[in-house]
mmCIF file of C-alpha atoms in Angstrom:
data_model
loop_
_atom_site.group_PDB
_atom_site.id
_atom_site.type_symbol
_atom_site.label_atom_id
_atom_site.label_comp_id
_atom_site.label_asym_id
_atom_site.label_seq_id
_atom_site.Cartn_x
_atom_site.Cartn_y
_atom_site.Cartn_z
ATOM 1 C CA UNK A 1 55.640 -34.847 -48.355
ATOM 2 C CA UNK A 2 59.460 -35.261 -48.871
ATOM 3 C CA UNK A 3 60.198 -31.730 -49.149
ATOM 4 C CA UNK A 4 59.278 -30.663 -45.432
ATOM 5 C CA UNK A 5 60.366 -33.955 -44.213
ATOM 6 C CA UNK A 6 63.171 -33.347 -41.044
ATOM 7 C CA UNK A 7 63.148 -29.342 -42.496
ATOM 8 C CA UNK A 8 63.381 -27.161 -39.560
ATOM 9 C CA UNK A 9 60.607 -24.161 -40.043
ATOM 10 C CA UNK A 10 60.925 -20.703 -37.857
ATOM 11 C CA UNK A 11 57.184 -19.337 -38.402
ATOM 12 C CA UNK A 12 56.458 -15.738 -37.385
ATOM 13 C CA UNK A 13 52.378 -14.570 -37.438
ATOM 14 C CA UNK A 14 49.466 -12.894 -35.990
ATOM 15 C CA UNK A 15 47.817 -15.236 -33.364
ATOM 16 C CA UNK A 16 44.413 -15.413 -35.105
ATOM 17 C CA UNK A 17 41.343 -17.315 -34.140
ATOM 18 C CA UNK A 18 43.329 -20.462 -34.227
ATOM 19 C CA UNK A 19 44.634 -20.405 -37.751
ATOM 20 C CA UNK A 20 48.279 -20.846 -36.807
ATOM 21 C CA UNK A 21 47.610 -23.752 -35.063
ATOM 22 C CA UNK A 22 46.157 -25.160 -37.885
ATOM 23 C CA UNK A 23 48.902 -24.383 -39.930
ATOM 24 C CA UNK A 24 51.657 -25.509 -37.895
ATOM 25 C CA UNK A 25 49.583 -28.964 -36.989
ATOM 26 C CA UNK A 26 49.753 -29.507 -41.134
ATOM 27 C CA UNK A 27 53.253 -28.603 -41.171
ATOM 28 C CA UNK A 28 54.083 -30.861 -38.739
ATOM 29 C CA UNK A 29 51.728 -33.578 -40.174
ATOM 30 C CA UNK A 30 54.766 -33.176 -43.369
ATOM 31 C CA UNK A 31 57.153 -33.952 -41.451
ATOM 32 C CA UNK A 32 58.456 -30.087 -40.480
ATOM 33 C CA UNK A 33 59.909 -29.303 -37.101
ATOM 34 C CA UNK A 34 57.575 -25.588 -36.691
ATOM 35 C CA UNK A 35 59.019 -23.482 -34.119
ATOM 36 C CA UNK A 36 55.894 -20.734 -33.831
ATOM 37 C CA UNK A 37 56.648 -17.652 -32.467
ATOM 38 C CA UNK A 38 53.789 -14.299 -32.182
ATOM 39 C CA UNK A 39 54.809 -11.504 -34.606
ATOM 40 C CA UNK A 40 53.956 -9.457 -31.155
ATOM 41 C CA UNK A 41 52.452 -9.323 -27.771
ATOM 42 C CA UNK A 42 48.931 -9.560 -27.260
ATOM 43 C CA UNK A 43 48.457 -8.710 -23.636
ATOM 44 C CA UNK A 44 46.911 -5.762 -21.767
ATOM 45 C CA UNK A 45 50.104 -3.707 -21.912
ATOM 46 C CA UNK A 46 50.147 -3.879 -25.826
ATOM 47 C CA UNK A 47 46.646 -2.850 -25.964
ATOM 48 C CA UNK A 48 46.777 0.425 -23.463
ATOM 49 C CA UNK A 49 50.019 1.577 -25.657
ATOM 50 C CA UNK A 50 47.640 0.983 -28.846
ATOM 51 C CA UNK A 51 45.375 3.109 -27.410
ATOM 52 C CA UNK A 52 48.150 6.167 -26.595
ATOM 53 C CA UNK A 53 50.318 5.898 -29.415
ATOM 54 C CA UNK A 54 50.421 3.373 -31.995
ATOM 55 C CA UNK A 55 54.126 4.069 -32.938
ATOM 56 C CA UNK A 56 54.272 2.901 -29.102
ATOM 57 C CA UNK A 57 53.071 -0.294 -29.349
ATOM 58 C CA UNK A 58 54.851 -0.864 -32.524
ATOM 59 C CA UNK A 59 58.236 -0.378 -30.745
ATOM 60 C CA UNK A 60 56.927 -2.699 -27.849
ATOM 61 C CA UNK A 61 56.402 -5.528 -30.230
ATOM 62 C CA UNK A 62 60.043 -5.105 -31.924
ATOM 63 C CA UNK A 63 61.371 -5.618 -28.827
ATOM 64 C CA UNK A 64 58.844 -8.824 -27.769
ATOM 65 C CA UNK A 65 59.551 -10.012 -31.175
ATOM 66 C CA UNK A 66 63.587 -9.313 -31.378
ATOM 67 C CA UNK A 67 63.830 -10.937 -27.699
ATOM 68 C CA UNK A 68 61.690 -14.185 -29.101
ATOM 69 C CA UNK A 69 63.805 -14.731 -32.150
ATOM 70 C CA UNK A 70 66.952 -14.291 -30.523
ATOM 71 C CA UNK A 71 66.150 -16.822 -27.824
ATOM 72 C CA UNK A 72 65.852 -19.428 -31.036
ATOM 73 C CA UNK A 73 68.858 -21.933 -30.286
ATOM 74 C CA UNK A 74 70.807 -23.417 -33.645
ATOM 75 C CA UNK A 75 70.123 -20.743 -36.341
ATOM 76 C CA UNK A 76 71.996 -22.356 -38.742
ATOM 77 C CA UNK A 77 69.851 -25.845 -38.668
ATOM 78 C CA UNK A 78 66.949 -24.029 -39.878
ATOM 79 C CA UNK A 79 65.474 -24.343 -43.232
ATOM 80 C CA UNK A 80 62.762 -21.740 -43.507
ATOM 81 C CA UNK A 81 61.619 -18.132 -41.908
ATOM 82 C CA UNK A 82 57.975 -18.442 -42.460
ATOM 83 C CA UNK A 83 56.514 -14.940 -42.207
ATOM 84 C CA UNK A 84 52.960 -13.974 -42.190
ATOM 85 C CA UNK A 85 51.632 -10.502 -42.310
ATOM 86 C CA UNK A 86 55.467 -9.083 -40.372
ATOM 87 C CA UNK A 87 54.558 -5.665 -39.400
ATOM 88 C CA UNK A 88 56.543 -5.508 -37.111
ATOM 89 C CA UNK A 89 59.590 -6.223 -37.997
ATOM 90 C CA UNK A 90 61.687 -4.067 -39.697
ATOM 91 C CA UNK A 91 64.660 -4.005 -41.606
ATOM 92 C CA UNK A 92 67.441 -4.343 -38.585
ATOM 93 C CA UNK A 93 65.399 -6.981 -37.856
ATOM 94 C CA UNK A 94 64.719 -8.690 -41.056
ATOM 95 C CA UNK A 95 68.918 -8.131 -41.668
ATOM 96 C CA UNK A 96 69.707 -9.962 -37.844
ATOM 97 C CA UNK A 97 67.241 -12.542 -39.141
ATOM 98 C CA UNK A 98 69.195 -13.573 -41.758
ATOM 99 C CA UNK A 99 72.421 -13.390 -40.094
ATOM 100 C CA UNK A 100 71.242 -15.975 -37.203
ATOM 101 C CA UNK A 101 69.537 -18.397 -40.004
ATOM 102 C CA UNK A 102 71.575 -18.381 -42.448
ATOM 103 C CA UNK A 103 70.771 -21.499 -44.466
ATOM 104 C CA UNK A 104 66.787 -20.446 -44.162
ATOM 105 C CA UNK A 105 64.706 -19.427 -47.438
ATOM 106 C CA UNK A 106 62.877 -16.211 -46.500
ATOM 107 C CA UNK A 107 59.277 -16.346 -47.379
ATOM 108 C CA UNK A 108 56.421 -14.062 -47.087
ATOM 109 C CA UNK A 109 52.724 -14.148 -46.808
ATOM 110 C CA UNK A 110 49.809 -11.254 -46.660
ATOM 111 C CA UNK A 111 46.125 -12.066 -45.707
ATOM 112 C CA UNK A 112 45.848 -8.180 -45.693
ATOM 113 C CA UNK A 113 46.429 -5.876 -48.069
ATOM 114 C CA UNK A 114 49.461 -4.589 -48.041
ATOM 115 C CA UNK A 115 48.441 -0.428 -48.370
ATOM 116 C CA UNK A 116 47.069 -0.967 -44.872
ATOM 117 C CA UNK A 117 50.606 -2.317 -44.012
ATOM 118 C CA UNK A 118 53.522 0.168 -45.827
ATOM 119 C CA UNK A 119 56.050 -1.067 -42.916
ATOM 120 C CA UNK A 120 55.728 -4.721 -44.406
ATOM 121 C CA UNK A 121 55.766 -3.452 -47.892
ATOM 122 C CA UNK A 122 59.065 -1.695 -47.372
ATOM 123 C CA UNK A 123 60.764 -5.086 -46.778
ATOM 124 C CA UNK A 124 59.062 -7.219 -49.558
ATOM 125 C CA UNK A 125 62.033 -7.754 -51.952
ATOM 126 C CA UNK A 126 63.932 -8.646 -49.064
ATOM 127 C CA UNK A 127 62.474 -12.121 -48.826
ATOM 128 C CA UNK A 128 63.163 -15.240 -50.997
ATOM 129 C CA UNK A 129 59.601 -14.948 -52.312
ATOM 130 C CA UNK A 130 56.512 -12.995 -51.147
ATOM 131 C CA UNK A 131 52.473 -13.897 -51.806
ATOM 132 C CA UNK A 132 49.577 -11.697 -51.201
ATOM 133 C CA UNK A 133 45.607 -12.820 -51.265
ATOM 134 C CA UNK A 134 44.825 -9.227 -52.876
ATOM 135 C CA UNK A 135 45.175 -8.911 -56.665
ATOM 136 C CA UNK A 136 46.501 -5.044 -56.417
ATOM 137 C CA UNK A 137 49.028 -5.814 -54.073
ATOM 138 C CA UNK A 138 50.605 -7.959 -56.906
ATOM 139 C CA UNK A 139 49.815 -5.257 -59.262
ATOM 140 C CA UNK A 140 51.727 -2.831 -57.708
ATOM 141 C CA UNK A 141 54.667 -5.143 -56.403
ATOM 142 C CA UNK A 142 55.568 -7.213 -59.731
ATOM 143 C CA UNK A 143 57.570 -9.554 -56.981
ATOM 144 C CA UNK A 144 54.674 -10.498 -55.496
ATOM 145 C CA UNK A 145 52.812 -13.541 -55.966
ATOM 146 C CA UNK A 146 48.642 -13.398 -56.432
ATOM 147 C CA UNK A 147 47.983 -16.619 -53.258
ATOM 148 C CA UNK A 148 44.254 -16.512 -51.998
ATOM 149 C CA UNK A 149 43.438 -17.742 -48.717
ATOM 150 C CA UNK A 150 42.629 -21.232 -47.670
ATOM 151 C CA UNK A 151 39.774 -23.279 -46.331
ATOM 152 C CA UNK A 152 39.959 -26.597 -44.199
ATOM 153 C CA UNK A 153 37.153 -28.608 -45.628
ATOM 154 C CA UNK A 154 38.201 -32.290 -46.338
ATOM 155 C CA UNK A 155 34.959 -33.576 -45.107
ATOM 156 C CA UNK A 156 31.725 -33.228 -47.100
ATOM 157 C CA UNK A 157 28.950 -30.719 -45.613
ATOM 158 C CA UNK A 158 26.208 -33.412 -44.210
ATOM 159 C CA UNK A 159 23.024 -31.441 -45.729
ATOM 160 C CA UNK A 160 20.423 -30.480 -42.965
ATOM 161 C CA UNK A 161 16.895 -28.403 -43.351
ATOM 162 C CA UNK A 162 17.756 -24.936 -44.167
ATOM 163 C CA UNK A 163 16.388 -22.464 -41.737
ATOM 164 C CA UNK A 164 17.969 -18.976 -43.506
ATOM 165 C CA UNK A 165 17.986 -18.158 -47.084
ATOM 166 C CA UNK A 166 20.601 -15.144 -46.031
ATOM 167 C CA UNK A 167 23.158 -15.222 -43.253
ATOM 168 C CA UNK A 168 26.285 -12.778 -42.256
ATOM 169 C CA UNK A 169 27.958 -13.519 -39.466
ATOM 170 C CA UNK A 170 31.396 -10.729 -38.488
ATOM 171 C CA UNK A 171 32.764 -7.844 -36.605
ATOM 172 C CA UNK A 172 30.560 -4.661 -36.998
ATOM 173 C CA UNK A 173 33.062 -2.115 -38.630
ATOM 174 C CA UNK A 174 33.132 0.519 -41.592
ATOM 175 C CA UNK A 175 29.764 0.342 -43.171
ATOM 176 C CA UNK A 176 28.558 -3.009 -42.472
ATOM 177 C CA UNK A 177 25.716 -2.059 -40.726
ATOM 178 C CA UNK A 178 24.400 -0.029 -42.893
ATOM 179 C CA UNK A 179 24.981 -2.186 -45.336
ATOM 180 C CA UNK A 180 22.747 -5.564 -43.781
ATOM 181 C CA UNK A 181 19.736 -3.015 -42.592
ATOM 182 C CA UNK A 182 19.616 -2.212 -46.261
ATOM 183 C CA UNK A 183 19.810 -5.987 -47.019
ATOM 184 C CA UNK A 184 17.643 -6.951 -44.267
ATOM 185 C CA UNK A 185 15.088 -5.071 -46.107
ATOM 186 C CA UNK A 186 15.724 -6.054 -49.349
ATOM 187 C CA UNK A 187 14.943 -9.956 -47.925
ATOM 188 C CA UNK A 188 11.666 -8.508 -46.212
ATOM 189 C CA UNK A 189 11.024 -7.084 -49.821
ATOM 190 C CA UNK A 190 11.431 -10.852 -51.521
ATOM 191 C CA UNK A 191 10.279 -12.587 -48.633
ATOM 192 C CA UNK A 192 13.348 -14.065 -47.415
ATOM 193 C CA UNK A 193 15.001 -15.604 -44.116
ATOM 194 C CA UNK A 194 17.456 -13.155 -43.682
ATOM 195 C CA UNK A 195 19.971 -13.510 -40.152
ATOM 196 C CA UNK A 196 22.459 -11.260 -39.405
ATOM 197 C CA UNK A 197 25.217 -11.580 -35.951
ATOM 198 C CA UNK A 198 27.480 -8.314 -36.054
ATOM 199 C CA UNK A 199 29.939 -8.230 -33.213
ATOM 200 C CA UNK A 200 30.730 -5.382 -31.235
ATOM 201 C CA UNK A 201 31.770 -4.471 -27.678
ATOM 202 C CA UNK A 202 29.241 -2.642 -25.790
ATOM 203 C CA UNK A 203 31.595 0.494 -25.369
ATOM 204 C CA UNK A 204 31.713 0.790 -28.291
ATOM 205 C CA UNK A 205 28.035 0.760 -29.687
ATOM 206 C CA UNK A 206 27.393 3.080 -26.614
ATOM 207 C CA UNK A 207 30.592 5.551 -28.111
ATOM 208 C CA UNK A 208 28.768 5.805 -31.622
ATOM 209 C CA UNK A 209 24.854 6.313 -30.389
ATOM 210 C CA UNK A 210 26.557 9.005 -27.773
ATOM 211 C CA UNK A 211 28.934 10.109 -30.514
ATOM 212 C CA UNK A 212 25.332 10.746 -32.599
ATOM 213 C CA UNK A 213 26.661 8.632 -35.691
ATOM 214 C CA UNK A 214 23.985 8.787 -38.217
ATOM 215 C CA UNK A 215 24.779 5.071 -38.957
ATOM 216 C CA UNK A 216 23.651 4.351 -35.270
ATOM 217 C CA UNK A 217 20.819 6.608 -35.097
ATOM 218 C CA UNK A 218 17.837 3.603 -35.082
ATOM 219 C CA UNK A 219 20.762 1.161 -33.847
ATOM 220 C CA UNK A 220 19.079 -0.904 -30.958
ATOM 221 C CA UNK A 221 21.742 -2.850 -28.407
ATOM 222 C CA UNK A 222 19.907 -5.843 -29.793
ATOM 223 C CA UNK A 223 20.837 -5.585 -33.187
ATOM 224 C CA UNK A 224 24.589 -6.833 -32.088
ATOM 225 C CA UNK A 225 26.180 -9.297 -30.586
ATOM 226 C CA UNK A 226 29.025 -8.892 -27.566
ATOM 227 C CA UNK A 227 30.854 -12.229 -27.653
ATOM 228 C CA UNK A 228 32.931 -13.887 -30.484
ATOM 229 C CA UNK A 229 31.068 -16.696 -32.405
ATOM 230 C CA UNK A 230 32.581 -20.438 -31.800
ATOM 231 C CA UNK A 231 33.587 -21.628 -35.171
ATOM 232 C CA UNK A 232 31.683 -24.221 -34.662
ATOM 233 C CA UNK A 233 28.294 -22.670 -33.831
ATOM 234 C CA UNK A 234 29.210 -20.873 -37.160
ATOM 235 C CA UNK A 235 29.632 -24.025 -39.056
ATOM 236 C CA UNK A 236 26.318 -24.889 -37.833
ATOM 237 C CA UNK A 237 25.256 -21.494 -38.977
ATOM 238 C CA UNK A 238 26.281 -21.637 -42.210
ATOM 239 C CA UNK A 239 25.156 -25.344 -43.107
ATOM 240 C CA UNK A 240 21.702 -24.129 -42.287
ATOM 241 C CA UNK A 241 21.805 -21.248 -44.404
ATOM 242 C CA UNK A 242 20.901 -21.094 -48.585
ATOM 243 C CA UNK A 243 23.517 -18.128 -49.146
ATOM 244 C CA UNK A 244 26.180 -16.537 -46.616
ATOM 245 C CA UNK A 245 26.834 -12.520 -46.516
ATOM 246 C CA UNK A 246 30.299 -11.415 -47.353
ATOM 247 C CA UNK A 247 31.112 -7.886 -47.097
ATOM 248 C CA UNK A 248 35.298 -7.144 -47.569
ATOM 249 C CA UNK A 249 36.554 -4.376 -45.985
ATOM 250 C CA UNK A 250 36.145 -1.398 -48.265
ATOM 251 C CA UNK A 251 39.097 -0.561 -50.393
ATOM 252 C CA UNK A 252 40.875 -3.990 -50.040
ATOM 253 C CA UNK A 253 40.392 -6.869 -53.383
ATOM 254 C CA UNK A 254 41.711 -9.833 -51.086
ATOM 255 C CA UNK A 255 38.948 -12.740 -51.038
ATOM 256 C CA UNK A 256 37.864 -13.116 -47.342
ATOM 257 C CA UNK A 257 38.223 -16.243 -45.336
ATOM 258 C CA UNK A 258 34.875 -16.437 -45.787
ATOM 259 C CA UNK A 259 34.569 -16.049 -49.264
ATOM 260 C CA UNK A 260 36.529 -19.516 -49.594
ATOM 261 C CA UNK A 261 35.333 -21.670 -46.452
ATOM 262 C CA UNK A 262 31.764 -20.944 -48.029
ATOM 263 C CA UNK A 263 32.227 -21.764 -51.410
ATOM 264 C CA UNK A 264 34.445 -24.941 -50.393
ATOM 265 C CA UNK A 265 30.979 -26.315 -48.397
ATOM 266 C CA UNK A 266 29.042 -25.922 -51.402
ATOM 267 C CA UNK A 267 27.095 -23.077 -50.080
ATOM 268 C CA UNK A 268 26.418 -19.717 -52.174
ATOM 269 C CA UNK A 269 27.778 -16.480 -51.252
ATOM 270 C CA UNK A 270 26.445 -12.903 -51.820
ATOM 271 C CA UNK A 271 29.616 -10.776 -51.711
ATOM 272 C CA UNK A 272 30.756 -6.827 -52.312
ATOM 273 C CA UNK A 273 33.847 -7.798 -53.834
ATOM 274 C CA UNK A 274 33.491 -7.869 -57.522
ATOM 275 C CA UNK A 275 37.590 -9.128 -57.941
ATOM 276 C CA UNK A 276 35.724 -12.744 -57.250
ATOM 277 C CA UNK A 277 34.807 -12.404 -61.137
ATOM 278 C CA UNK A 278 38.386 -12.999 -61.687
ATOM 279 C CA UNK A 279 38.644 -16.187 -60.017
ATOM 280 C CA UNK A 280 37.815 -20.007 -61.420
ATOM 281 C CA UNK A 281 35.873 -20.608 -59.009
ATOM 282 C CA UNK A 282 33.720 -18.123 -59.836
ATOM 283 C CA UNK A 283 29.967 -18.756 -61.246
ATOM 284 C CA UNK A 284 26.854 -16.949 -61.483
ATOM 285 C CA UNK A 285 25.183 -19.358 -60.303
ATOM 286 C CA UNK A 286 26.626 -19.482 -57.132
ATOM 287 C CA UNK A 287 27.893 -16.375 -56.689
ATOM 288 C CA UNK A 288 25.762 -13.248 -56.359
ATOM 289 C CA UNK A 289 28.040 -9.757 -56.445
ATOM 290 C CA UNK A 290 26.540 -6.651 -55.202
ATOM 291 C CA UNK A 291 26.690 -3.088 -54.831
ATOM 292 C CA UNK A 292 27.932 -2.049 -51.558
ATOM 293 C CA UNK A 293 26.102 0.886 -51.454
ATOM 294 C CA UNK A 294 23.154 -0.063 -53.227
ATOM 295 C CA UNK A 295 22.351 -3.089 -52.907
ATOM 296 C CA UNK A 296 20.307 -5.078 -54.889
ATOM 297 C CA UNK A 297 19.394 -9.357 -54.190
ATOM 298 C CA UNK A 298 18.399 -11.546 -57.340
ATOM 299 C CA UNK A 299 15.222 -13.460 -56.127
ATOM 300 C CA UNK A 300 16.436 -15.870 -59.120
ATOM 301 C CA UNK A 301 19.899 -16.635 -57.666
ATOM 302 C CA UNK A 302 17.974 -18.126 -54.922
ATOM 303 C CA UNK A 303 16.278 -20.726 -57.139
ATOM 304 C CA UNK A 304 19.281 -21.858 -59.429
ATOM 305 C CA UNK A 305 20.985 -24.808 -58.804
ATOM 306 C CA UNK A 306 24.528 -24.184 -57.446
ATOM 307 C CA UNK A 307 27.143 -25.294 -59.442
ATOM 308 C CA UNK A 308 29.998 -27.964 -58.046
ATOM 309 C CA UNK A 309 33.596 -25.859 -57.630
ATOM 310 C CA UNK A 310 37.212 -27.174 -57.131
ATOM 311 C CA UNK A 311 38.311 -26.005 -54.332
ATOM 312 C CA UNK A 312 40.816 -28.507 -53.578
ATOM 313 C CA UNK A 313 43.965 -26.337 -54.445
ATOM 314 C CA UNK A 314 42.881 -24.355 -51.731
ATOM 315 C CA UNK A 315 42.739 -26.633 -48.996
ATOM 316 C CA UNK A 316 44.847 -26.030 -46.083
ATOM 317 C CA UNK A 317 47.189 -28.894 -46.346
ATOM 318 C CA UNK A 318 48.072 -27.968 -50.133
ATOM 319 C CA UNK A 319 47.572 -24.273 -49.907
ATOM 320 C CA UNK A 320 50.276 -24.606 -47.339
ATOM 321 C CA UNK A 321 52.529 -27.097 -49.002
ATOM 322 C CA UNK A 322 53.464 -24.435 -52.120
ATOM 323 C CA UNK A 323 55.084 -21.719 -50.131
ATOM 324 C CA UNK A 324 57.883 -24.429 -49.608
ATOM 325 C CA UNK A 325 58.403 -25.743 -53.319
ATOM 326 C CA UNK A 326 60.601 -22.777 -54.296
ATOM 327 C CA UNK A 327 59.633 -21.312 -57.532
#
């Protein structure tokens, strides 16, 4: 695509799973030069000061990050200052930025919501153009852009036998558990396959059955899972599976990762987050929105035939390609 051929792109993030490889590898598919650097430190030391003092570990990372940028040779030949999430930097930082790159357009991403970031929100109207994946955020920040998240799905989903009619596979956090023993009985009810994999460290399922959560009270070690999933193993997961589990984190509208890698591969989703009604995408017929707290499966959603959904403005290699056609 002409307009990222020979352009010079400084690209700031959280290191991720593996999603800014993949979008740096598209980038530079275009034609960009991407010059990736961590929005912070993710070594031992960054964790222990996390643990003492947050506002520690914050100032760490400003000065990982500050030393990183400033290391950046030829300011002036870049043409973009890619930023996703930024909480750490602030605004002597964002102000140096600009100063050293010059010529660069400023833009902004958010995967999270942005009133579980107010350091990043502080700085929005400081870039050339800022996006968020949650509808509120662009509510509340008429600057903002409404941008959901993207999927990487060019190939189509080979069908195989389907072993699970429900499947949820994420970290163990806020209510979740709760919320799949309540729909692990709900599938026993209808006589469905139901799987679940929650992730957790062992310290800490051992610090909420010693803390006496009442979550955790009937919580068996077995029930988790200590290791992180290969995406491939969920892939494989998921393509044997009738409907995937998504459950957002409570209190933010952003569409999961999830929510749009599942739909893309033509699979059905059972979701908390009712903002999905909003969306094209969206159909009843392969989309089934529930109550978080009481939760309630549609035997019949299970039987109707899911609907084909564009997904293709989504796709990695186009999602990406907007942020750089200035508006």
């Amino acid at each position: 695509m002409e307009v990222l051929k020979n352009k010079k792109i400084l690209f700031i993030g959280p290191v991720f799973y593996d999603y800014h490889l993949r979008i740096s590898n598209v980038l530079n598919a275009y034609g960009a030069e991407v010059h990736f650097i961590p929005e912070r430190e993710y070594g031992r030391l960054y964790r222990a000061f996390g643990y003492i003092n947050k506002n520690i570990a914050y100032a760490y990372s400003n000065i990982y990050l500050s030393k990183n940028i400033q290391a950046v040779a030829d300011g002036a030949s870049f043409d973009f200052v890619f930023v996703i999430h930024g909480e750490t930097i602030t605004e002597k930082m964002l102000a140096g930025m600009k100063k050293q790159f010059p010529n660069a357009r400023f833009i902004n991403y958010h995967w999270d919501s942005l009133k579980f970031n107010p350091r990043a929100a502080l700085l929005l109207d400081q870039y050339d153009a800022a996006y968020s994946f949650d509808r509120e955020d662009v509510n509340t920040f008429p600057f903002v852009h409404y941008k959901p998240l993207f999927h990487n799905n060019e190939s189509p989903i080979v069908p195989v036998p389907q072993k699970y009619d429900m499947l949820f596979i994420g970290v163990e956090y806020s209510d979740r558990y709760s919320l799949i023993r309540k729909l692990e009985k709900e599938a026993s009810r209808l006589g469905l396959a139901c799987r679940a994999m929650l992730i957790t460290s062992k310290f800490s399922f051992y610090r909420k059955k010693l803390l006496h959560s009442k979550i955790y009270k009937d919580a068996r070690a077995s029930d988790f899972v200590y290791e992180k999933i290969p995406y491939a193993t969920f892939l494989q997961l998921t393509n044997e599976s009738s409907a995937i589990i998504d459950i957002n984190f409570e209190g933010q509208a952003g569409l999961t990762m999830r929510t749009i890698e599942v739909l893309a591969m033509g699979k059905k989703l059972i979701t908390t987050n009712f903002q999905i009604m909003k969306e094209p995408f969206y159909s009843a017929d392969n989309v089934l929105v529930i109550d978080r707290h009481q939760p309630v499966v549609d035997p019949q959603f299970f039987k109707r035939e899911a609907k084909p959904v564009d997904m293709s403005a989504l796709l990695l290699k186009n999602w990406v390609l907007e942020f750089f056609i200035k508006r």
